[in-house]
Structures are given as C-alpha cells and as structure tokens.
Coordinates of C-alpha atoms in Angstrom, one line a residue:
Chain A
M1 CA 32.4 -4.7 -6.4
V2 CA 33.8 -4.7 -9.9
L3 CA 31.8 -6.7 -12.4
V4 CA 33.2 -7.7 -15.9
F5 CA 31.1 -8.9 -18.8
I6 CA 32.7 -11.9 -20.4
E7 CA 32.0 -12.2 -24.1
V8 CA 31.9 -15.7 -25.6
R9 CA 32.4 -16.3 -29.3
E10 CA 32.4 -19.8 -30.8
G11 CA 32.5 -21.3 -27.3
K12 CA 35.6 -19.4 -26.3
V13 CA 36.2 -16.4 -24.1
K14 CA 37.3 -13.4 -26.1
K15 CA 40.8 -12.2 -25.4
S16 CA 39.5 -8.6 -25.1
S17 CA 37.2 -9.7 -22.3
L18 CA 40.2 -11.2 -20.5
E19 CA 41.9 -7.8 -20.9
A20 CA 38.8 -6.1 -19.4
L21 CA 38.9 -8.7 -16.6
S22 CA 42.6 -8.0 -15.9
E23 CA 41.9 -4.3 -15.7
G24 CA 38.9 -5.0 -13.5
K25 CA 41.3 -7.0 -11.2
R26 CA 43.6 -4.0 -11.0
R27 CA 40.8 -1.6 -10.1
A28 CA 39.2 -4.0 -7.7
D29 CA 42.5 -4.2 -5.9
D30 CA 42.7 -0.4 -5.8
L31 CA 39.2 -0.3 -4.3
G32 CA 39.7 -3.3 -2.0
A33 CA 36.7 -4.7 -3.7
E34 CA 35.7 -8.1 -5.0
L35 CA 36.0 -8.9 -8.7
H36 CA 33.1 -10.8 -10.3
A37 CA 32.6 -11.9 -13.9
V38 CA 29.4 -12.6 -15.7
L39 CA 28.7 -15.1 -18.6
I40 CA 25.4 -15.0 -20.5
G41 CA 24.1 -17.7 -22.7
H42 CA 23.5 -21.4 -22.8
E43 CA 25.7 -24.1 -21.2
L44 CA 28.7 -21.9 -20.4
D45 CA 29.7 -23.3 -17.0
E46 CA 32.9 -24.8 -18.3
L47 CA 34.2 -21.3 -19.0
A48 CA 34.1 -20.1 -15.4
P49 CA 37.6 -21.5 -14.4
E50 CA 39.2 -19.3 -17.0
C51 CA 37.7 -16.3 -15.3
F52 CA 39.0 -17.5 -11.9
S53 CA 42.5 -17.7 -13.2
F54 CA 42.3 -14.1 -14.3
G55 CA 41.3 -12.9 -10.9
A56 CA 37.5 -13.3 -10.6
T57 CA 36.4 -14.7 -7.2
K58 CA 32.9 -15.3 -8.3
V59 CA 31.4 -16.0 -11.8
H60 CA 27.7 -15.5 -12.5
V61 CA 26.5 -17.8 -15.2
L62 CA 23.2 -16.5 -16.5
E63 CA 21.5 -19.4 -18.3
S64 CA 18.7 -19.4 -20.8
T65 CA 18.2 -21.3 -24.1
L66 CA 16.6 -18.0 -25.3
L67 CA 20.0 -16.4 -24.9
S68 CA 22.1 -19.0 -26.7
Q69 CA 22.5 -16.5 -29.5
Y70 CA 23.4 -12.9 -28.7
S71 CA 20.7 -10.3 -28.6
P72 CA 21.1 -6.8 -27.1
S73 CA 17.6 -6.7 -25.7
G74 CA 17.8 -10.1 -24.2
F75 CA 21.4 -9.9 -22.8
S76 CA 20.8 -6.4 -21.4
R77 CA 17.7 -7.6 -19.6
A78 CA 19.6 -10.5 -18.0
L79 CA 22.5 -8.1 -17.0
K80 CA 20.2 -5.5 -15.6
E81 CA 18.6 -7.9 -13.2
L82 CA 22.0 -9.2 -12.0
V83 CA 23.3 -5.6 -11.6
E84 CA 20.3 -4.6 -9.6
E85 CA 20.9 -7.5 -7.3
L86 CA 24.7 -7.1 -7.0
K87 CA 24.9 -3.3 -7.1
P88 CA 28.5 -3.2 -8.4
M89 CA 30.4 0.1 -8.3
V90 CA 32.1 -0.5 -11.6
I91 CA 31.2 -2.5 -14.7
F92 CA 33.6 -3.2 -17.5
F93 CA 33.0 -4.5 -21.0
A94 CA 35.5 -5.0 -23.8
A95 CA 34.9 -2.3 -26.5
S96 CA 34.2 -5.1 -29.0
S97 CA 31.3 -5.2 -31.4
M98 CA 29.3 -6.9 -28.7
G99 CA 30.4 -4.8 -25.8
K100 CA 29.8 -1.5 -27.7
D101 CA 26.3 -2.9 -28.7
L102 CA 25.3 -4.0 -25.2
A103 CA 26.8 -1.5 -22.7
P104 CA 24.7 1.5 -23.9
R105 CA 21.5 -0.6 -23.5
L106 CA 22.4 -1.5 -20.0
A107 CA 23.5 2.1 -19.1
A108 CA 20.2 3.5 -20.4
W109 CA 18.2 0.8 -18.5
L110 CA 20.0 1.8 -15.3
N111 CA 20.0 5.6 -16.0
V112 CA 23.8 6.0 -15.7
G113 CA 26.5 7.4 -17.9
L114 CA 28.8 5.3 -20.1
A115 CA 32.4 5.9 -21.2
T116 CA 33.0 4.3 -24.5
D117 CA 36.3 2.8 -25.8
C118 CA 38.5 3.8 -22.9
T119 CA 42.3 3.4 -23.0
E120 CA 43.1 4.1 -19.4
T121 CA 41.2 3.6 -16.1
G122 CA 42.1 4.6 -12.5
I123 CA 40.6 5.2 -9.1
K124 CA 40.6 8.6 -7.5
D125 CA 38.9 9.3 -4.2
G126 CA 37.1 5.9 -4.4
R127 CA 35.6 6.8 -7.9
L128 CA 36.5 5.6 -11.3
T129 CA 38.3 7.9 -13.7
V130 CA 38.8 7.0 -17.4
V131 CA 40.6 8.4 -20.3
R132 CA 39.0 8.0 -23.7
P133 CA 40.3 9.2 -27.0
I134 CA 37.8 11.5 -28.8
F135 CA 38.1 13.2 -32.2
A136 CA 39.5 9.8 -33.3
G137 CA 42.5 10.0 -30.9
N138 CA 43.3 13.7 -31.5
V139 CA 42.2 14.5 -28.0
F140 CA 42.3 12.5 -24.8
A141 CA 39.4 13.2 -22.5
T142 CA 39.6 12.4 -18.8
M143 CA 36.1 11.7 -17.6
V144 CA 34.3 10.9 -14.3
F145 CA 30.9 9.5 -13.6
K146 CA 28.0 11.3 -11.8
A147 CA 26.1 8.1 -11.0
S148 CA 26.8 4.4 -10.2
P149 CA 27.4 1.8 -11.4
Q150 CA 30.2 3.4 -13.4
I151 CA 30.2 1.7 -16.8
A152 CA 33.0 1.7 -19.3
T153 CA 34.0 -0.2 -22.4
L154 CA 37.7 -0.8 -22.8
R155 CA 39.5 -0.7 -26.1
P156 CA 40.9 -4.1 -27.1
N157 CA 44.7 -4.6 -27.3
V158 CA 45.4 -1.7 -24.8
F159 CA 45.1 -3.3 -21.4
P160 CA 47.7 -5.9 -20.4
L161 CA 46.6 -9.3 -19.2
V162 CA 47.4 -10.3 -15.6
D163 CA 49.4 -13.5 -15.2
P164 CA 46.9 -16.3 -15.0
V165 CA 47.0 -18.0 -11.6
D166 CA 45.8 -21.4 -10.5
A167 CA 42.8 -20.1 -8.5
K168 CA 39.4 -21.4 -7.6
G169 CA 36.2 -19.5 -7.1
E170 CA 32.5 -19.8 -6.9
A171 CA 30.4 -20.3 -10.1
A172 CA 26.8 -19.1 -9.4
K173 CA 24.5 -20.5 -12.0
K174 CA 21.1 -18.8 -12.4
N175 CA 18.3 -19.3 -14.9
V176 CA 17.2 -16.1 -16.4
E177 CA 13.5 -15.5 -16.4
I178 CA 12.9 -14.2 -19.9
T179 CA 10.2 -14.6 -22.5
E180 CA 10.5 -14.9 -26.2
D181 CA 8.9 -11.5 -26.9
Q182 CA 11.5 -9.9 -24.7
V183 CA 14.2 -11.1 -27.1
K184 CA 13.7 -8.7 -30.0
D185 CA 16.9 -8.7 -31.9
A186 CA 18.6 -12.1 -31.7
V187 CA 21.4 -13.1 -34.0
Q188 CA 20.2 -15.8 -36.4
E189 CA 23.4 -16.6 -38.2
I190 CA 27.0 -15.5 -38.2
M191 CA 28.7 -15.4 -41.6
R192 CA 32.5 -15.6 -41.4
E193 CA 34.3 -13.7 -44.1
E194 CA 36.6 -15.7 -46.2
G195 CA 40.3 -15.5 -45.3
S196 CA 39.8 -12.9 -42.5
E197 CA 40.6 -14.9 -39.4
L198 CA 41.5 -11.9 -37.3
D199 CA 39.8 -8.5 -37.3
V200 CA 42.1 -5.5 -37.6
T201 CA 41.1 -4.4 -34.1
E202 CA 42.2 -7.7 -32.7
A203 CA 45.5 -8.3 -34.6
E204 CA 48.7 -7.8 -32.7
I205 CA 50.5 -7.0 -35.9
L206 CA 48.7 -4.9 -38.5
I207 CA 50.1 -4.7 -42.1
S208 CA 48.4 -1.8 -43.8
G209 CA 48.5 -0.5 -47.4
G210 CA 47.5 2.7 -49.0
R211 CA 47.3 4.3 -52.4
G212 CA 51.0 3.5 -52.9
L213 CA 50.1 -0.1 -53.5
K214 CA 48.7 1.0 -56.8
G215 CA 46.0 -1.7 -57.2
P216 CA 44.0 -4.3 -55.4
E217 CA 46.2 -7.2 -56.5
N218 CA 49.2 -5.8 -54.6
F219 CA 47.4 -6.3 -51.3
N220 CA 48.6 -9.9 -51.9
L221 CA 52.1 -8.7 -51.0
L222 CA 50.8 -7.6 -47.6
R223 CA 48.8 -10.9 -47.2
E224 CA 52.1 -12.8 -47.8
L225 CA 53.8 -10.8 -45.0
A226 CA 50.7 -11.6 -42.8
S227 CA 51.1 -15.3 -43.5
I228 CA 54.6 -15.2 -42.0
L229 CA 53.7 -13.0 -38.9
P230 CA 51.6 -14.6 -36.1
R231 CA 48.4 -12.9 -35.0
S232 CA 48.5 -10.4 -37.9
A233 CA 46.0 -8.9 -40.2
V234 CA 45.9 -6.7 -43.3
G235 CA 44.6 -3.1 -42.9
A236 CA 44.1 -0.3 -45.4
S237 CA 43.8 3.5 -45.7
R238 CA 40.6 5.2 -46.7
S239 CA 41.8 5.9 -50.2
A240 CA 42.6 2.2 -50.8
V241 CA 39.1 1.3 -49.6
D242 CA 37.4 4.0 -51.5
S243 CA 39.2 2.9 -54.7
G244 CA 37.6 -0.5 -54.1
W245 CA 40.9 -2.3 -53.6
I246 CA 39.9 -3.9 -50.3
D247 CA 36.8 -4.2 -48.1
H248 CA 35.8 -1.5 -45.6
Q249 CA 36.2 -4.0 -42.8
N250 CA 39.9 -3.5 -43.2
Q251 CA 39.8 0.3 -43.1
V252 CA 41.9 2.0 -40.4
G253 CA 41.1 5.6 -39.5
Q254 CA 38.5 8.0 -38.5
T255 CA 35.8 6.6 -40.7
G256 CA 37.1 3.1 -40.3
K257 CA 38.4 1.3 -37.2
T258 CA 40.7 2.5 -34.5
V259 CA 43.5 0.0 -33.7
S260 CA 46.3 -0.3 -31.2
P261 CA 48.4 -3.3 -32.3
N262 CA 51.9 -4.0 -30.9
L263 CA 53.2 -3.3 -34.4
Y264 CA 51.7 -1.2 -37.2
M265 CA 53.4 -1.5 -40.6
A266 CA 52.3 1.2 -43.1
F267 CA 53.2 0.6 -46.8
G268 CA 52.5 3.3 -49.2
I269 CA 50.3 5.3 -46.7
S270 CA 51.0 9.0 -46.6
G271 CA 49.6 9.5 -43.1
A272 CA 46.6 11.8 -43.5
I273 CA 45.1 13.1 -40.3
Q274 CA 42.1 10.9 -40.6
H275 CA 44.3 7.8 -41.0
V276 CA 46.7 8.6 -38.2
A277 CA 43.8 9.2 -35.9
G278 CA 43.0 5.5 -36.2
M279 CA 46.4 4.1 -35.5
S280 CA 48.5 6.5 -33.5
S281 CA 48.1 4.5 -30.3
S282 CA 49.9 1.6 -31.9
K283 CA 52.9 0.6 -29.8
V284 CA 55.4 0.4 -32.6
I285 CA 55.0 2.0 -36.0
V286 CA 57.1 1.4 -39.1
A287 CA 56.5 2.8 -42.5
V288 CA 57.8 2.4 -46.0
N289 CA 57.1 5.3 -48.3
K290 CA 58.6 6.7 -51.5
D291 CA 58.0 10.3 -50.5
P292 CA 60.6 11.5 -47.9
D293 CA 58.1 14.2 -46.9
A294 CA 55.2 11.8 -46.1
P295 CA 53.8 12.7 -42.7
I296 CA 53.7 9.0 -41.7
L297 CA 57.6 9.0 -41.7
K298 CA 57.6 11.6 -38.9
L299 CA 55.3 9.4 -36.8
A300 CA 57.2 6.1 -37.5
D301 CA 59.7 4.6 -35.0
F302 CA 61.4 3.3 -38.1
G303 CA 60.8 4.7 -41.5
V304 CA 62.2 3.7 -44.8
V305 CA 62.2 6.1 -47.7
G306 CA 62.0 3.7 -50.7
D307 CA 59.9 1.8 -53.1
L308 CA 57.7 -0.7 -51.2
F309 CA 57.7 -3.1 -54.2
K310 CA 61.5 -3.3 -53.9
V311 CA 61.5 -3.4 -50.1
I312 CA 58.8 -6.0 -49.4
P313 CA 60.4 -9.1 -51.2
P314 CA 63.7 -8.9 -49.3
L315 CA 61.8 -8.0 -46.1
K316 CA 59.8 -11.1 -46.5
E317 CA 63.0 -13.2 -46.6
E318 CA 64.5 -11.4 -43.6
L319 CA 61.3 -12.1 -41.6
K320 CA 61.3 -15.7 -42.7
K321 CA 64.8 -16.1 -41.4
I322 CA 63.9 -14.6 -38.0
F323 CA 61.0 -17.1 -37.7
A324 CA 63.2 -20.0 -38.9
D325 CA 65.6 -19.4 -35.9
Chain B
M1 CA 6.7 3.7 -44.3
N2 CA 7.4 6.5 -41.8
I3 CA 11.2 6.8 -41.3
F4 CA 12.9 9.1 -38.9
V5 CA 16.6 9.8 -39.3
F6 CA 18.7 11.4 -36.5
V7 CA 21.8 13.3 -37.5
K8 CA 24.6 15.3 -35.9
R9 CA 26.8 18.3 -37.0
V10 CA 30.5 17.5 -36.4
P11 CA 33.9 18.8 -37.3
D12 CA 35.1 17.2 -40.6
T13 CA 37.7 14.4 -40.5
E14 CA 40.5 16.7 -41.7
S15 CA 40.0 19.2 -38.9
K16 CA 43.0 20.1 -36.7
I17 CA 41.5 20.0 -33.2
R18 CA 42.7 22.6 -30.7
I19 CA 41.9 22.6 -27.0
D20 CA 40.9 25.5 -24.8
H21 CA 42.6 24.2 -21.6
K22 CA 41.1 26.8 -19.3
A23 CA 37.5 26.0 -20.3
N24 CA 38.1 22.3 -21.0
K25 CA 36.6 22.7 -24.4
I26 CA 37.4 22.2 -28.0
I27 CA 38.0 25.5 -29.8
K28 CA 35.3 25.8 -32.5
D29 CA 36.9 28.7 -34.4
G30 CA 38.5 27.5 -37.6
L31 CA 36.7 24.2 -37.6
N32 CA 34.8 23.1 -40.7
F33 CA 31.5 21.4 -39.6
V34 CA 29.7 18.8 -41.6
L35 CA 27.0 16.1 -41.4
S36 CA 28.6 13.2 -39.6
P37 CA 29.8 10.8 -42.3
Y38 CA 27.9 7.8 -41.0
D39 CA 24.7 9.8 -40.8
E40 CA 24.9 10.2 -44.6
Y41 CA 24.5 6.5 -45.0
A42 CA 21.4 6.6 -42.7
V43 CA 19.8 9.4 -44.7
E44 CA 20.6 7.6 -48.0
E45 CA 19.1 4.3 -46.7
A46 CA 15.9 6.1 -45.6
L47 CA 15.5 7.7 -49.0
R48 CA 16.0 4.3 -50.7
L49 CA 13.5 2.7 -48.4
R50 CA 11.0 5.4 -49.3
E51 CA 11.6 5.0 -53.0
A52 CA 11.0 1.2 -52.6
H53 CA 8.1 1.2 -50.2
G54 CA 6.6 4.7 -50.3
G55 CA 6.2 6.8 -47.2
K56 CA 8.0 9.8 -45.7
V57 CA 11.5 10.6 -44.4
T58 CA 11.8 13.1 -41.5
V59 CA 15.3 14.2 -40.2
F60 CA 15.9 15.3 -36.7
S61 CA 18.9 16.9 -35.0
V62 CA 19.6 18.0 -31.4
G63 CA 21.6 21.2 -31.2
A64 CA 21.7 25.0 -31.6
D65 CA 20.5 26.9 -34.7
E66 CA 23.8 26.3 -36.6
V67 CA 22.6 22.6 -37.0
N68 CA 20.1 23.9 -39.6
I69 CA 22.9 23.7 -42.2
I70 CA 23.1 19.9 -42.0
L71 CA 19.3 19.6 -41.8
K72 CA 19.1 21.6 -45.1
K73 CA 21.7 19.2 -46.6
C74 CA 19.4 16.3 -45.7
L75 CA 16.4 18.1 -47.2
A76 CA 18.5 18.7 -50.4
M77 CA 19.4 15.0 -50.5
G78 CA 15.6 14.4 -50.6
A79 CA 14.2 14.1 -47.1
D80 CA 10.6 15.3 -46.8
E81 CA 10.8 17.1 -43.5
A82 CA 13.4 18.3 -40.9
V83 CA 12.9 19.2 -37.3
L84 CA 15.4 21.0 -35.1
L85 CA 15.3 19.9 -31.5
K86 CA 16.8 23.1 -30.2
D87 CA 19.3 22.7 -27.4
D88 CA 21.9 25.4 -26.8
T89 CA 23.9 23.3 -24.3
P90 CA 27.5 22.8 -25.5
E91 CA 28.7 19.2 -26.1
T92 CA 28.4 17.1 -22.9
Y93 CA 29.9 13.9 -24.3
D94 CA 27.0 12.2 -22.5
G95 CA 25.1 10.0 -24.9
L96 CA 22.3 9.3 -22.5
R97 CA 21.3 12.9 -22.2
T98 CA 20.8 13.2 -26.0
A99 CA 19.0 9.8 -26.0
K100 CA 16.6 11.0 -23.3
I101 CA 15.7 14.1 -25.4
I102 CA 15.1 12.1 -28.5
A103 CA 13.0 9.4 -26.6
K104 CA 10.9 12.1 -25.0
V105 CA 10.2 13.8 -28.3
L106 CA 9.2 10.5 -29.9
K107 CA 7.0 9.5 -26.9
D108 CA 5.2 12.8 -26.7
K109 CA 5.1 14.4 -30.2
F110 CA 6.2 12.1 -33.0
M111 CA 4.6 8.7 -32.0
D112 CA 4.1 7.4 -35.5
Y113 CA 7.2 5.7 -37.0
D114 CA 8.4 2.4 -38.5
L115 CA 12.1 2.9 -38.4
L116 CA 14.6 5.1 -36.5
L117 CA 17.8 5.4 -38.4
F118 CA 21.1 6.7 -37.1
G119 CA 24.8 6.7 -38.1
R120 CA 26.7 4.0 -36.2
L121 CA 28.8 6.7 -34.5
S122 CA 29.0 10.5 -34.6
I123 CA 32.6 11.3 -35.3
G124 CA 34.1 13.7 -32.7
A125 CA 32.5 12.6 -29.5
D126 CA 33.0 9.1 -30.8
N127 CA 30.5 7.6 -28.4
G128 CA 28.2 5.6 -30.6
Q129 CA 25.8 5.1 -27.8
V130 CA 22.8 7.4 -28.5
Q131 CA 20.9 5.0 -30.9
T132 CA 21.2 2.1 -28.6
M133 CA 20.0 4.1 -25.6
V134 CA 17.0 5.4 -27.6
A135 CA 16.2 1.7 -28.4
Q136 CA 16.3 0.9 -24.8
L137 CA 14.3 3.9 -23.6
L138 CA 11.6 3.0 -26.2
D139 CA 11.9 -0.8 -25.7
L140 CA 12.6 -1.4 -29.4
P141 CA 14.9 -3.9 -31.1
Q142 CA 18.3 -2.5 -32.1
I143 CA 20.7 -3.5 -34.9
N144 CA 23.9 -1.5 -34.9
V145 CA 26.6 -1.2 -37.6
V146 CA 24.3 -2.4 -40.4
T147 CA 25.9 -3.0 -43.8
K148 CA 22.8 -4.5 -45.5
L149 CA 19.1 -4.1 -44.8
E150 CA 16.0 -5.8 -46.2
I151 CA 12.4 -4.8 -45.2
E152 CA 9.3 -6.8 -46.1
G153 CA 6.0 -5.6 -44.6
N154 CA 6.6 -5.1 -40.9
Q155 CA 9.6 -7.5 -40.8
G156 CA 13.2 -6.7 -41.4
T157 CA 16.5 -8.5 -41.8
A158 CA 19.7 -6.6 -41.2
Y159 CA 23.4 -7.7 -41.5
R160 CA 25.7 -6.1 -39.0
E161 CA 29.4 -6.0 -39.1
I162 CA 31.4 -7.7 -36.2
E163 CA 35.0 -8.7 -35.9
G164 CA 35.9 -10.6 -39.1
A165 CA 32.3 -11.7 -39.7
S166 CA 28.7 -10.4 -40.0
E167 CA 25.7 -11.2 -38.0
K168 CA 22.3 -11.7 -39.5
V169 CA 19.4 -10.4 -37.4
A170 CA 15.7 -10.6 -38.0
F171 CA 13.4 -8.1 -36.3
S172 CA 9.9 -6.6 -36.3
L173 CA 9.2 -2.9 -37.0
P174 CA 9.4 -0.4 -35.4
A175 CA 13.2 -0.8 -34.8
V176 CA 16.4 1.2 -34.3
L177 CA 19.1 0.7 -36.9
S178 CA 22.5 2.3 -37.2
A179 CA 24.3 2.6 -40.5
Q180 CA 27.9 1.5 -41.3
K181 CA 29.9 2.5 -44.3
G182 CA 29.2 0.0 -47.1
L183 CA 25.4 0.0 -46.5
N184 CA 25.0 2.2 -49.6
E185 CA 26.6 5.0 -51.6
P186 CA 25.1 8.3 -50.5
R187 CA 23.8 10.5 -53.3
Y188 CA 24.8 14.1 -53.9
E189 CA 22.3 16.9 -53.4
T190 CA 20.8 18.0 -56.7
L191 CA 20.5 21.7 -57.7
K192 CA 16.7 21.3 -57.6
G193 CA 17.0 19.7 -54.1
I194 CA 19.2 22.5 -52.9
M195 CA 16.7 25.2 -54.1
M196 CA 13.8 23.4 -52.5
A197 CA 15.7 22.9 -49.2
K198 CA 16.4 26.6 -49.2
R199 CA 12.7 27.5 -49.3
K200 CA 11.7 24.8 -46.8
E201 CA 10.8 25.9 -43.3
I202 CA 12.5 23.9 -40.5
P203 CA 10.2 23.7 -37.5
V204 CA 12.0 24.3 -34.2
L205 CA 11.1 22.4 -31.1
P206 CA 12.8 24.1 -28.1
L207 CA 14.1 21.8 -25.4
E208 CA 12.2 23.9 -22.8
D209 CA 8.9 22.9 -24.4
L210 CA 9.5 19.2 -23.8
G211 CA 8.8 19.4 -20.1
M212 CA 12.0 17.6 -19.0
S213 CA 13.3 18.3 -15.5
A214 CA 16.7 19.7 -14.8
E215 CA 17.6 16.4 -13.2
E216 CA 16.7 14.5 -16.3
L217 CA 18.8 16.8 -18.4
A218 CA 21.8 16.9 -16.1
P219 CA 24.8 15.2 -17.8
L220 CA 25.8 11.9 -16.1
M221 CA 29.4 12.2 -17.3
E222 CA 31.8 15.0 -16.6
V223 CA 34.9 15.9 -18.6
V224 CA 37.6 16.8 -16.1
N225 CA 40.4 17.3 -18.5
L226 CA 41.1 17.5 -22.3
E227 CA 44.6 17.1 -23.7
S228 CA 46.4 16.4 -26.9
P229 CA 48.0 13.0 -27.0
P230 CA 51.7 13.0 -26.2
P231 CA 53.8 13.4 -29.3
R232 CA 55.6 10.3 -30.4
K233 CA 59.4 10.3 -30.1
A234 CA 61.1 10.9 -33.4
G235 CA 62.2 7.7 -35.0
T236 CA 64.9 6.6 -37.4
V237 CA 64.5 7.2 -41.1
F238 CA 66.5 5.1 -43.4
E239 CA 67.3 6.1 -47.0
G240 CA 69.2 3.8 -49.1
E241 CA 69.1 0.7 -51.2
A242 CA 66.1 -1.6 -50.8
E243 CA 67.9 -4.8 -49.7
A244 CA 69.8 -2.9 -47.0
A245 CA 66.5 -1.1 -45.9
A246 CA 64.7 -4.5 -45.5
K247 CA 67.6 -5.8 -43.5
K248 CA 67.7 -2.8 -41.2
L249 CA 63.9 -2.8 -40.8
A250 CA 63.8 -6.5 -39.9
Q251 CA 66.7 -5.9 -37.5
F252 CA 64.8 -3.0 -35.8
L253 CA 61.7 -5.1 -35.4
H254 CA 63.5 -8.1 -34.0
E255 CA 66.3 -6.7 -31.9
E256 CA 65.4 -3.2 -31.0
A257 CA 61.6 -3.0 -30.8
K258 CA 61.4 -6.7 -30.1
V259 CA 57.9 -7.0 -31.6
I260 CA 58.9 -9.9 -33.8

C-alpha cells in the first residue's frame, strides 16, 4: 500500500498534497498496490471526496479535538499508530513546511530512513527509488531505502496532478486516543503576512529581483507585474534581502528557498551559484540584465540584455494585452 | 539556562561541487568548509539567551577531527564549551543515524539541558531532519524554522515560518528548536574570543565509547548514484531597444514557452 498524508490549511487541501497524492497514485499503480490517504484534525470528513477523485481508494480520517491545530508531536503520534496498523510500503508527504516538520518525526518513531524534498520517484525491483537534489540542486542523488515503510517528502510544483475522476471510496473515521500532555507543540495562532498571498515555493510564476533593482521601492515594479499574472509571487536574491529591501521569506537560493515554478523571471539578478541553486529546476527561465556577461543570461531560455527600468513598463503593457484577449 | 547547540561543517555556498562517480562521493579537495549558515543563527541565539538569563552554552558536532575548526569558531563567538562527537564515517545522507548518535549522547552523558538548538537545515546534505528526529527520540517538543523566540522561566513562545505566514507555538522546556535566517544577526568573533578559543581544549567523545551497536549505526538510506543536473539548453539572448525587447519577451512567454 502507498499512503499519502493530506495537509489541510484553512479548511482546504493543499495543492502540494494533491501532487503527492498524484505521485502516490502512479507509484501504487507500478506496485499494483492500493492508494490510501490520511487526514488528521477535527471535522475533516468533507475533504475525503477530493482525495478519492485524485485516486485514493480509502481515506483515513483521524479525528481529535486535540489535533484541531497542527502539532508535530500530536500528529506524528496519530500517524504512527495508523502506520503500524496499515503497514504501508511507501508514505509520501508534500515537502511543505508541515510535511518537512512532520515526516522526520514519524521516520524516527518508526526507525526508518527519510528522503527529503524529492523531485523524482520510481519503483525498481519492487522498491522505491527517489532522486533528491543535494548541495542546493548542484548534485542529484539517487537514493534507496534500507527499511520499510519508505518515506519521502516531495517538492511542491514538481509532480504533475493526475486528472481528477468522479470516483467514490471508503472514508474510515477513527478517533485518535491522545492526551493533552502528548501534544507538546501545538500551533496557537497563524499570522498571515500582509500582501503575501502565495509563498514563493507555491507560486506558478515567480518574479524575482536582485541588486539591479537599486532599492526597496523598486520591488513595486515586480509587484505590479505580479498583479497581472495569475498565481504569481515576488522573489529576491540574497543581496536584495541582505540589503534589507525585502523580507527573507522571499529569498530564493541556497540560504533561502528552493523553487520550481513554471516560469521564473529574473530582473537585475546576476545569477550567483548560490542563487541559481535555488531556482535552476524552474521549467522556464527568463532574465533581464544590463550586463551581457551575467551568468543568469546563459541559463535563461530567453534573456534580454537591457535596462530593467526601461523593459518592465512596456512588458507590463504587453502582458496586459495578452490577458485582455 | 543550560543550552546545547548542534552544528555541522559544510562546503560554503559558493563552492563548485564535483563528483567522484566511481566512489559515488563528493570530491572534497578544493572545497572551502564553513559552519553551516543556519547554525550561526542557532549559536547566536544561544549566546543571547545566556546573556539574558544566565547559564551556559555548549556546542556539539558529529564528525572527524577537522570539525574542530567550526567548534573553535563557536567558542570564539562566545560559547563556553565545545564537544567533538568523533565519527570518522563519511557523509551518509541519513539524518536518523546522526540523530541517534546525538540522542544517545544526551541520554547517557549530557542529561542536563533546557534547550537544544540547531540550524533549520545543514546546507549540502539539505536534509533538515536531524533536529526533528532528536526531538522524537527524546520525546521533546519541537519548533522548526524559528524566526522569533521568547523564553520566560520554563515556558517558551516561538514563531516559525510557514508558507506566507508564521505560526505561534507555546511550549515547555526542555525543547528542540531550529533557527531560520531572520532570528538574529550573528556576531563576529572578537580577537579576544579567537585567542581564548585557541587555548581552549575541546574534549573528544569517540563514537566507539557510546556503546551503540553496528545495527543502530548502519545507515538506513543508501546513495546509489550522484550526478550533476543536466545542463539547460542554451536560450535566446535579445539585445536591442527596450520596447522591442519587451514585445519579444512577451511573445516568447505567450507563444513559444506557452507559460502565459
């Protein structure tokens, strides 16, 4: 069996979890195994049908009022008990903030290895193989597991969604036996940042700026582009962040976040190794830079040698035209 | 307050990584090794907590003798003690193995602590699992990717970064925390600190003395292949007037790449 943890935020299933479920479906098909999903929290029953439509035949709904807010100690305890009962061969999580926080706790509890932030999975001789970027994407490591269950977290925006189907399945609800003292680290409050709807790791289009932007106010040019483009967010290089022009949340690169959007637009970013490491798995890269020798232009599918302050205004108009059609 | 900080020696972020394909290893020659950047935030936070609440900061690292360089750096920053958990095994990319070593040391030899601080991720292996696994093995609360921390008596409040938001978590000490950029601004070593660190003995605790079985120490992950990412195909570079460039770029995005 392949089991996929389904993350819920603000009452909705995260897209990255549906990607993990889709990849789980593909691996379950390879193995001729069942695909199950697990929801943890309070009153989540109504989310089960969405899991069926992405291929799960059974959804385990682990219910407790003590788990209405995320806690790694509480959630991992609930998961561990389910895993000991189901004995899945493979467990997938999205490599989201929650997935990366929860999966290691479960792996340690079960005394098995964990592959973090994978970008490829497959089955060979009945066992899971994964590819994970290490050294911030400068090296791809193919890894296998010495124990079962084989647990992996999957990088968001990398794995394609299966086409949802109109399918039914079994929702198995279970009350989790857990006490207050076993929940040691529950989230008390979630503070949304002003104006940052989408995280850079979740955006399908990322519009990034570097030192070439010359000052914090000029990030507004990128925000204006973002307001035109659907599911987009604004990113930044380390030098822009270290200059205090934009929050670290937005930093792409080795000491920031690793992203793989459909489109990465780099404005005034030279393309230092440590930045490229965080964005080189983007599907399409375009760059605007004044310096014809900037390394980013060698990486870009389409590069413009020019002044970003002169290119962005007409680009904005061109994009508006496209979206008006 | 008794604070333990766990640090790792890693190639710096500007390193050009080369692969020994025969041995399935990273070639170490020519790499410049540093204290993993996120660990610096953890050390700094420990020092600030000591300054505010009193107590002691001890830094640990698992690795071979060469790890002493980063332990010295932590001492020079102001840590009181450092301990080398000596393990000559090359990188296994298995976080649980390291976590088991740390948990064993803490259970058997260093039982008295209030906080265990880590960087949120060691660059290189890019696993970010060890701290969480230690928390589980010791049955402690965990808060990862912390950007703000407040401690009052034996109670703490931490703010952790998630997608486009932050989570506020309350916990009791002892606890495991991992530091994110933004938590603080790490200090530079002072000359006096460097001189003191030079003279300071770093006790060595060999892995063999921990009484762990070969089975416990066997990696649970295996690297079967390492390779460089495929190079990207060369793209178009447009040089010309801005209006024309904008038009071409939009056209490329819409018609050729079809991403817009």
